[in-house]
Short mmCIF file of C-alpha atoms and ligand atoms in Angstrom, two decimals:
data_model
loop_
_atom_site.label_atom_id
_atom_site.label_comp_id
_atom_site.label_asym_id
_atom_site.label_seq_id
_atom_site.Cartn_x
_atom_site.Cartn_y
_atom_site.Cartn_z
CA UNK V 1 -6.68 -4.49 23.54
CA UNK V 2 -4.27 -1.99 24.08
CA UNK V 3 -0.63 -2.11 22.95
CA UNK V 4 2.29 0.15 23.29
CA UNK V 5 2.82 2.18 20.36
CA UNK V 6 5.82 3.99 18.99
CA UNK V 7 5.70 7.20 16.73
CA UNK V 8 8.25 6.16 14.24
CA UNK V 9 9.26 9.56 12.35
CA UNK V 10 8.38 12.70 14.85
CA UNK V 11 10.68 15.19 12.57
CA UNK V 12 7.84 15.31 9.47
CA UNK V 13 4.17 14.48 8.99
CA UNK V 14 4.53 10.84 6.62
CA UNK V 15 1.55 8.33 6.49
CA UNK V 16 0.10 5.60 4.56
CA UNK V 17 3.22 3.22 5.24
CA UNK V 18 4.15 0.24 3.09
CA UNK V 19 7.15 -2.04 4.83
CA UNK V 20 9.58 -4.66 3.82
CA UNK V 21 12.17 -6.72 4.90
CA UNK V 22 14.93 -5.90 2.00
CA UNK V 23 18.64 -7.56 2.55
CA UNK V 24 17.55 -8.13 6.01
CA UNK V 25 16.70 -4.21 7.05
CA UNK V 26 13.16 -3.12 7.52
CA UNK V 27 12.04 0.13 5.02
CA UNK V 28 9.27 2.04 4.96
CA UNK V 29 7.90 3.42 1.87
CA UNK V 30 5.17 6.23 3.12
CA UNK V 31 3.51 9.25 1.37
CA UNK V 32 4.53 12.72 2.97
CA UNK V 33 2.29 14.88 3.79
CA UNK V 34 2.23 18.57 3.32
CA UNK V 35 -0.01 21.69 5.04
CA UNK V 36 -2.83 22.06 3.00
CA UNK V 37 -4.70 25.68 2.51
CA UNK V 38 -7.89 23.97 0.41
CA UNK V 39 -10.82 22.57 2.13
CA UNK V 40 -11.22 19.00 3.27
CA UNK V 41 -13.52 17.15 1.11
CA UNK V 42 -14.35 13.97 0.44
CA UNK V 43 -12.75 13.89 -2.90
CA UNK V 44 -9.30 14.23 -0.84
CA UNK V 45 -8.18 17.74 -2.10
CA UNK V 46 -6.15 18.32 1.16
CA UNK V 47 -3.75 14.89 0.53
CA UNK V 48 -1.47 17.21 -1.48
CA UNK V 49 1.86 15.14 -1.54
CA UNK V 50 4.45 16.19 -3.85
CA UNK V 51 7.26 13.45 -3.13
CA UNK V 52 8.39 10.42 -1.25
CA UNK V 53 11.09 9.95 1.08
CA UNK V 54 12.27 6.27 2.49
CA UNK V 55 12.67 5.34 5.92
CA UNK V 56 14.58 2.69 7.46
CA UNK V 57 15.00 0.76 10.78
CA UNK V 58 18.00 -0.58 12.47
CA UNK V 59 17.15 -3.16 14.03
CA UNK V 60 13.70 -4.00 16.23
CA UNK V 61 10.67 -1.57 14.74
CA UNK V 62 10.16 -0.82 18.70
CA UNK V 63 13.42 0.04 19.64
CA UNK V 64 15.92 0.78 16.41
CA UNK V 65 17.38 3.38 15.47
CA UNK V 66 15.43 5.25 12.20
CA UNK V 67 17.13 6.91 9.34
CA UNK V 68 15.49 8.86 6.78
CA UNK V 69 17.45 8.15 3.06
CA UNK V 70 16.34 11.93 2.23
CA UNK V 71 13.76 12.73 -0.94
CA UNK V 72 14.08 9.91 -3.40
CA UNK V 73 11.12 10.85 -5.97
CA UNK V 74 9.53 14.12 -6.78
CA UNK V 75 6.57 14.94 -8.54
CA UNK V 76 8.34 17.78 -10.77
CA UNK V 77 10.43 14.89 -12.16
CA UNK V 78 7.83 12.76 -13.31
CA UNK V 79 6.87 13.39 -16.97
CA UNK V 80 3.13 13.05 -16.83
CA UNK V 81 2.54 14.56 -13.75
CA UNK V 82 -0.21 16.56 -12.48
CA UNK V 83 -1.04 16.15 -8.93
CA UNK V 84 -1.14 13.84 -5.50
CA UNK V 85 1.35 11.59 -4.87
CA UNK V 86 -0.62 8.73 -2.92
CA UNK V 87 0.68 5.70 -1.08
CA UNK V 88 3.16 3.86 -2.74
CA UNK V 89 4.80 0.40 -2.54
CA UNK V 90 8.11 -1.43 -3.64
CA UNK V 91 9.51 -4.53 -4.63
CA UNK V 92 12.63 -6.22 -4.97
CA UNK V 93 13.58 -7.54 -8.44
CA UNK V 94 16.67 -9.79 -9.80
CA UNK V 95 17.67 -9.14 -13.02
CA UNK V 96 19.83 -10.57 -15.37
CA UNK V 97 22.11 -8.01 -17.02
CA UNK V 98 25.21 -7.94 -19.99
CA UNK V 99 28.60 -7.64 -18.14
CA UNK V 100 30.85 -4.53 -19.24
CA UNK V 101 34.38 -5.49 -20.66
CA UNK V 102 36.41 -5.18 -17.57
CA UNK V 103 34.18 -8.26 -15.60
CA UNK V 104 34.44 -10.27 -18.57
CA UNK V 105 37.88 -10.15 -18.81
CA UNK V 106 37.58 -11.27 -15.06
CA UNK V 107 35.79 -13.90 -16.11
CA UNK V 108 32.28 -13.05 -14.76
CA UNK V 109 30.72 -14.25 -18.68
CA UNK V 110 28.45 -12.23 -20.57
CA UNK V 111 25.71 -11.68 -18.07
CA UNK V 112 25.33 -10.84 -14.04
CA UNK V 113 22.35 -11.16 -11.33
CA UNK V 114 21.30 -7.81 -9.88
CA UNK V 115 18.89 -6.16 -7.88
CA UNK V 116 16.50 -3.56 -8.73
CA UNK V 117 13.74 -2.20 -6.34
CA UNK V 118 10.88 -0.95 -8.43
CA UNK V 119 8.54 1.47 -6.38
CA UNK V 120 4.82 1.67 -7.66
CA UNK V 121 2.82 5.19 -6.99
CA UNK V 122 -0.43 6.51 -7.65
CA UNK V 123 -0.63 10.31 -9.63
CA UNK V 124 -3.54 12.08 -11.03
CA UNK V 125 -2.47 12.87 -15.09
CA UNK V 126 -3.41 16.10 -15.97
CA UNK V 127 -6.73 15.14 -16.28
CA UNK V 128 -7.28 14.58 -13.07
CA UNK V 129 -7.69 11.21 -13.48
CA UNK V 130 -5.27 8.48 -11.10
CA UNK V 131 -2.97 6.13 -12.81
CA UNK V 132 0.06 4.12 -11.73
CA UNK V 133 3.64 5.17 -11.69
CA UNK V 134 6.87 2.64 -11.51
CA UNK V 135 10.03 4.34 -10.89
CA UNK V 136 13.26 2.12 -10.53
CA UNK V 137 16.44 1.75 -8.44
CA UNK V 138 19.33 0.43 -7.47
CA UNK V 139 19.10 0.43 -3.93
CA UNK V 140 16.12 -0.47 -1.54
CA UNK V 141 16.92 3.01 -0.08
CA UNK V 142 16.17 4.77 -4.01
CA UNK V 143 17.10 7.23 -5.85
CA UNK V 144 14.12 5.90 -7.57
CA UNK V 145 13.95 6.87 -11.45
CA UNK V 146 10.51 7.41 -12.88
CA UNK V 147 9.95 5.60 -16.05
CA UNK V 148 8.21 7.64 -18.47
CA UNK V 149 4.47 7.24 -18.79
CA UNK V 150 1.91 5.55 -16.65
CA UNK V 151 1.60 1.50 -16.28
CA UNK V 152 -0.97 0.95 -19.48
CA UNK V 153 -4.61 0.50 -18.58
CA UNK V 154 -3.48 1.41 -14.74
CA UNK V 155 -6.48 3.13 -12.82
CA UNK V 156 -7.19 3.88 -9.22
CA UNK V 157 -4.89 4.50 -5.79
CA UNK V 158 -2.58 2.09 -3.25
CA UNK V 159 -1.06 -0.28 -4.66
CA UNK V 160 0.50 -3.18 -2.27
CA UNK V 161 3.03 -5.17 -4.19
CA UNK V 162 3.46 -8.55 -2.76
CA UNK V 163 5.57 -11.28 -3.54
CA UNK V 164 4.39 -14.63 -2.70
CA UNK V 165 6.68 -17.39 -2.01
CA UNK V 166 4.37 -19.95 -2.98
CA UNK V 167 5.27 -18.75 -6.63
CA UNK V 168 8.03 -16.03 -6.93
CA UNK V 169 5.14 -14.31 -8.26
CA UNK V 170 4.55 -10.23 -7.47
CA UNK V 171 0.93 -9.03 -7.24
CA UNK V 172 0.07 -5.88 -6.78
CA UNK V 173 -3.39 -5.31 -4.84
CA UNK V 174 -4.90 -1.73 -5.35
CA UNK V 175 -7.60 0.24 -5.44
CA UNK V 176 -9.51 3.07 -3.44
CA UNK V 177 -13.53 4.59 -3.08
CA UNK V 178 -14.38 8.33 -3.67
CA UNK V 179 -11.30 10.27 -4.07
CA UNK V 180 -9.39 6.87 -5.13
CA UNK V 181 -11.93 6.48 -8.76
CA UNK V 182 -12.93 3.35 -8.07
CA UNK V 183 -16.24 3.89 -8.71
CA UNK V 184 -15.21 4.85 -12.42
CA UNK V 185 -14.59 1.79 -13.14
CA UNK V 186 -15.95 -2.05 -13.74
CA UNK V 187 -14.57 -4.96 -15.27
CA UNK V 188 -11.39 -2.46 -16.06
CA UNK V 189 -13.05 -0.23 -18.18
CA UNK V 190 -13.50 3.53 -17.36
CA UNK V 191 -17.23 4.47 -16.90
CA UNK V 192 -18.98 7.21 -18.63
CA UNK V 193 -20.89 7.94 -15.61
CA UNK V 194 -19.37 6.45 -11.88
CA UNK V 195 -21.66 3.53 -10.20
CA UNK V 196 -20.91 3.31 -6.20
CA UNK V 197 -22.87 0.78 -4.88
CA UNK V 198 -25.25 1.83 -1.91
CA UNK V 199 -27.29 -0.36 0.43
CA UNK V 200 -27.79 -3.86 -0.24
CA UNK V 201 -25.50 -3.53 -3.16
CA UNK V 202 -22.52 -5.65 -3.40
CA UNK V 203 -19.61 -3.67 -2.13
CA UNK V 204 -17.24 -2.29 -4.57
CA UNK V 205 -14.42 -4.50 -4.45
CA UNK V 206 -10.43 -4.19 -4.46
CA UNK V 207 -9.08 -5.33 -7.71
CA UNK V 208 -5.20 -7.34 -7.88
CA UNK V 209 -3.15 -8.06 -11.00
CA UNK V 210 -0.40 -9.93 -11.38
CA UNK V 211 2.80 -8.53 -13.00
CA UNK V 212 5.24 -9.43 -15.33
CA UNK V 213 8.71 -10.65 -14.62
CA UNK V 214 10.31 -7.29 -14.00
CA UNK V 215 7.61 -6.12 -12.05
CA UNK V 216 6.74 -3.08 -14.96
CA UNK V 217 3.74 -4.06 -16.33
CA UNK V 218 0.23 -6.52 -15.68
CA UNK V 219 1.07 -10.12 -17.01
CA UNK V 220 -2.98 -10.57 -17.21
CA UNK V 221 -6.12 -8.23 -16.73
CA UNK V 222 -7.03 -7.04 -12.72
CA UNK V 223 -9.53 -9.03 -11.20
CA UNK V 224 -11.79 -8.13 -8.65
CA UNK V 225 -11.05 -9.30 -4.94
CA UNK V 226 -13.88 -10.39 -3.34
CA UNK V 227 -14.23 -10.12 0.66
CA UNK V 228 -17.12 -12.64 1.69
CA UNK V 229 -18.99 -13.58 5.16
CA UNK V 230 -19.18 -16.90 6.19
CA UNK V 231 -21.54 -18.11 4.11
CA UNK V 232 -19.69 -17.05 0.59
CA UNK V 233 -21.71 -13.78 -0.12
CA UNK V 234 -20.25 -10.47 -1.08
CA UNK V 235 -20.07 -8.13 2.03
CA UNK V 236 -22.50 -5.29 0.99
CA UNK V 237 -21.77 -1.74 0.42
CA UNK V 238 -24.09 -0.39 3.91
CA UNK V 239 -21.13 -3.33 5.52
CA UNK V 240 -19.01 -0.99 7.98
CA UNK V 241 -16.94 -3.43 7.11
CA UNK V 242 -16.62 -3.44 3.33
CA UNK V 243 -13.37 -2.98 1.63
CA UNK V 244 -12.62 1.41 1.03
CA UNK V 245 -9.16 1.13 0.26
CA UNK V 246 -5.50 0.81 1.99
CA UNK V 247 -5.03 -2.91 0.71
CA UNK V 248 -1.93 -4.89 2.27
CA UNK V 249 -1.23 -8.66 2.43
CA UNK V 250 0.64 -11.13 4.12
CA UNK V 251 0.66 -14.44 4.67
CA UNK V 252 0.43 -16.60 8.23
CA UNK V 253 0.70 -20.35 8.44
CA UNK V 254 0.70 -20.67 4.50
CA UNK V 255 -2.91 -18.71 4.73
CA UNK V 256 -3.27 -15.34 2.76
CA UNK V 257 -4.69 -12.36 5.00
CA UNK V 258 -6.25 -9.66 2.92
CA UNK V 259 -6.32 -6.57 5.02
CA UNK V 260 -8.02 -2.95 4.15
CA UNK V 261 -9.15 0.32 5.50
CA UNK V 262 -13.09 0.74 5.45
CA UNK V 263 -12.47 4.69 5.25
CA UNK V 264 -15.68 6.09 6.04
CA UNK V 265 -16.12 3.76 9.14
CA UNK V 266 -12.38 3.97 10.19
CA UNK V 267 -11.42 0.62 10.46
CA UNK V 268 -8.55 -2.05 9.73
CA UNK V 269 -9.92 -4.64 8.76
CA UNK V 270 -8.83 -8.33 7.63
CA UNK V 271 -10.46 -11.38 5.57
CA UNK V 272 -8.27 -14.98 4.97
CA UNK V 273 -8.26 -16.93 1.77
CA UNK V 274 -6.31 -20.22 0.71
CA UNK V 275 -4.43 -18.30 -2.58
CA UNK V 276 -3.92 -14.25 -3.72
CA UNK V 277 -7.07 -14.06 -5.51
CA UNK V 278 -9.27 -15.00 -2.60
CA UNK V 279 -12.26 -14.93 -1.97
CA UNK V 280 -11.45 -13.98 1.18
CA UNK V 281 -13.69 -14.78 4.54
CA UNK V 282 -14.11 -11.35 6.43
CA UNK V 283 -12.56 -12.11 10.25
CA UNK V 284 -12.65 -9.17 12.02
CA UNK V 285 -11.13 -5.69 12.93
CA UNK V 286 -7.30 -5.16 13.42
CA UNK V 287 -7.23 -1.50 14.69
CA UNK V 288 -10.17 0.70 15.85
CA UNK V 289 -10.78 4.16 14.59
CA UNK V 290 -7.79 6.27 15.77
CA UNK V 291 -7.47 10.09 15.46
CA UNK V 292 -7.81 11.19 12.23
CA UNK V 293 -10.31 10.10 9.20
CA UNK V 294 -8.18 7.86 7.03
CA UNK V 295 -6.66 4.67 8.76
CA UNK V 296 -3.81 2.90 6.54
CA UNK V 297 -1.46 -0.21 7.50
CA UNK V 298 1.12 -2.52 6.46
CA UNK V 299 1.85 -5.71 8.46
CA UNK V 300 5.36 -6.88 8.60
CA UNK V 301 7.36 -10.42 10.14
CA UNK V 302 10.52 -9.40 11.74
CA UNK V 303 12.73 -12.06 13.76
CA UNK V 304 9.66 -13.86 14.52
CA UNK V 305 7.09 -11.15 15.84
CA UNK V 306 4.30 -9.78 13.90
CA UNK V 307 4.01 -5.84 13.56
CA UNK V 308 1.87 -3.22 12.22
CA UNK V 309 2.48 -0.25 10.91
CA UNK V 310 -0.13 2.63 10.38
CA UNK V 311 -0.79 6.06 11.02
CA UNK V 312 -2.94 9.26 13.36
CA UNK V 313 -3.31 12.46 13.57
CA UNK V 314 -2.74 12.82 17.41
CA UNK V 315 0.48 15.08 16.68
CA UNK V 316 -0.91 17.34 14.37
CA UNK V 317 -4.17 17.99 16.62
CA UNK V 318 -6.04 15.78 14.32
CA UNK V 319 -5.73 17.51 11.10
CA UNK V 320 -6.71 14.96 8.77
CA UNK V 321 -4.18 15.53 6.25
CA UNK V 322 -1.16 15.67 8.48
CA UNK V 323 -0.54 12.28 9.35
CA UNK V 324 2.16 10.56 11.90
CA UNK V 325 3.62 7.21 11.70
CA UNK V 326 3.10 4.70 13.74
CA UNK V 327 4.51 1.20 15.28
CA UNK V 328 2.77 -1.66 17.34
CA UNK V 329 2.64 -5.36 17.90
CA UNK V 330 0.20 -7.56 16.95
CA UNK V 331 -0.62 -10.89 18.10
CA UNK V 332 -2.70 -14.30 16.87
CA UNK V 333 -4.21 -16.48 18.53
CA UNK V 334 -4.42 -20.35 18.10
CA UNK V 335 -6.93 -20.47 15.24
CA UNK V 336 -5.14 -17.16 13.57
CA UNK V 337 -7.79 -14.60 14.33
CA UNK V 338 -5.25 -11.37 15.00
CA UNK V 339 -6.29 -9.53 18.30
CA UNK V 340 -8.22 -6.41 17.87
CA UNK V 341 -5.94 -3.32 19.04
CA UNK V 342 -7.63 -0.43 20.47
CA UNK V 343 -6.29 2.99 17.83
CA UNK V 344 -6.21 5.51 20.72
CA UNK V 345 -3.65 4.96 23.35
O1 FUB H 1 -2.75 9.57 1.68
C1 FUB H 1 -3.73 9.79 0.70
C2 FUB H 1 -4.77 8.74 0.80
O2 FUB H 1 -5.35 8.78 2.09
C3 FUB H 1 -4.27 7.33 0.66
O3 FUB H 1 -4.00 6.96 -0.64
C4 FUB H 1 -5.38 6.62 1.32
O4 FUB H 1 -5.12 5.28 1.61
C5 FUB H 1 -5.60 7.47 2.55
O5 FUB H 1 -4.67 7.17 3.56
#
């Protein structure tokens, strides 16, 4: 179907958006993109982002006013950097922290509740090889402080950090074919030599973790997420349909939607499962190829309408690698299935 679509941020080429509702304002956390002078190849040489902004919406995602909070993280200021700054994610935090003289003389004890928004990013070391970042702030809105190594035993590209209320838990959902590494890995271990499954193979799967109580480290080992047809199997890796990368979740009527870009294919896709670590029953497509070759989403609840945010390459005259954001509503029907929306206006 078609729906009427806003382009969010027309001053800069940012994609890959990851959304929350934070103290009751909606922020985006996107990659930006830059011009690229290398080739386009599948191993994603022309995504050559060098630092994050965050955007925000007053009000409505349709309608409100956005502001950009400037550059909040830069790739020169993280100490193990070498290259691409993929998509990132954050998430709130409380934490409990000593009071300074002056509040307990006011009588505020020995400890106080704040916030802290941690934002998770995926950087090639120099090595080449992608690991995860976590940077920390104050403010949904950053400066966002890059701790100083890589998440231990991190791997792979877009990470979606969600909280689920069923818990307080956050788990972060992640993982990405081709230029993303996947393939170098299986049951967490780096591969001496890369296995992507072909044909009748069982598709490579997203992996999620689940992360310790201030959100900077895995509280047990990634497992593998598992999108299945109706009958329980695996989809397969010739599956247009199979999980690439671009993971996001939500939840809708206490169900947990698993939602993913099948990058070579184009599509959004979605599967639903009863709890984070599925398996989750492939439904159907959200979005249909729009211009561009990567296709990337988040899906956000604000004052009772469902949205989704993703990006094209209709601005840029479809350079790949120069990527515009995007708004749109989405709708479900009675039994949940979310209404296909057509990705060129
Ligand atoms: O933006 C670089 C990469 O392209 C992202 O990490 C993927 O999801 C794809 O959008």
């Amino acid at each position: 179907m078609k729906k009427e679509k806003r382009y969010l941020f027309p001053a800069d080429y940012m994609a890959d958006p990851s959304v929350h509702v934070f103290d009751g304002k909606i922020y985006i956390y996107p990659s930006h993109d830059w011009e690229a002078s290398n080739v386009e190849n599948d191993n994603g040489d022309q995504y050559i982002m060098k630092d994050y902004h965050v955007l925000s919406i007053n009000g409505d995602p349709m309608t409100g006013t956005v502001t950009d909070h400037g550059c909040v993280l830069r790739q020169e200021d993280i100490p193990w950097a070498g290259r691409q700054l993929w998509d990132c994610d954050v998430q709130e935090y409380i934490q409990e922290v000593p009071t300074n003289a002056e509040e307990q003389a006011a009588g505020m004890g020995y400890s106080k509740k704040v916030k802290k928004y941690v934002m998770y990013f995926p950087l090639k070391d120099r090595n080449d090889v992608f690991h995860w970042g976590t940077a920390i702030a104050d403010n949904p809105a950053g400066p966002f402080i890059p701790q100083p190594a890589p998440v231990p035993g991190s791997y792979s590209i877009d990470m979606c950090a969600f909280r689920d209320d069923a818990d307080g838990e956050v788990y972060v959902y992640f993982g990405g074919l081709w230029g993303g590494q996947l393939q170098r890995y299986k049951d967490n271990i780096h591969l001496e030599t890369p296995h992507l499954p072909e044909g009748k193979e069982d598709a490579l799967p997203s992996r999620c973790v689940r992360l310790t109580k201030d959100g900077l480290g895995y509280a047990e080992a990634p497992r593998p997420i598992l999108v299945v047809d109706n009958d329980g199997n695996p989809l397969k890796a010739d599956d247009p349909h199979r999980f690439f990368e671009a993971s996001w979740m939500h939840k809708y009527n206490g169900k947990y939607y698993f939602s993913y870009s099948t990058g070579d294919s184009h599509l959004l896709c979605y599967a639903v499962g009863d709890n984070p670590y599925g398996p989750f029953t492939y439904q159907g497509v959200i979005l249909t190829p729009v211009v561009g070759w990567t296709t990337h989403h988040a899906i956000l609840e604000y004052n009772g309408k469902w949205y989704l945010f993703h990006h094209d390459s209709v601005p840029s005259g479809g350079k790949s690698w120069l990527r515009s954001l995007k708004v749109c509503e989405i709708e479900y029907d009675a039994d949940g299935k979310i209404m296909t929306i057509d990705g060129i206006d």
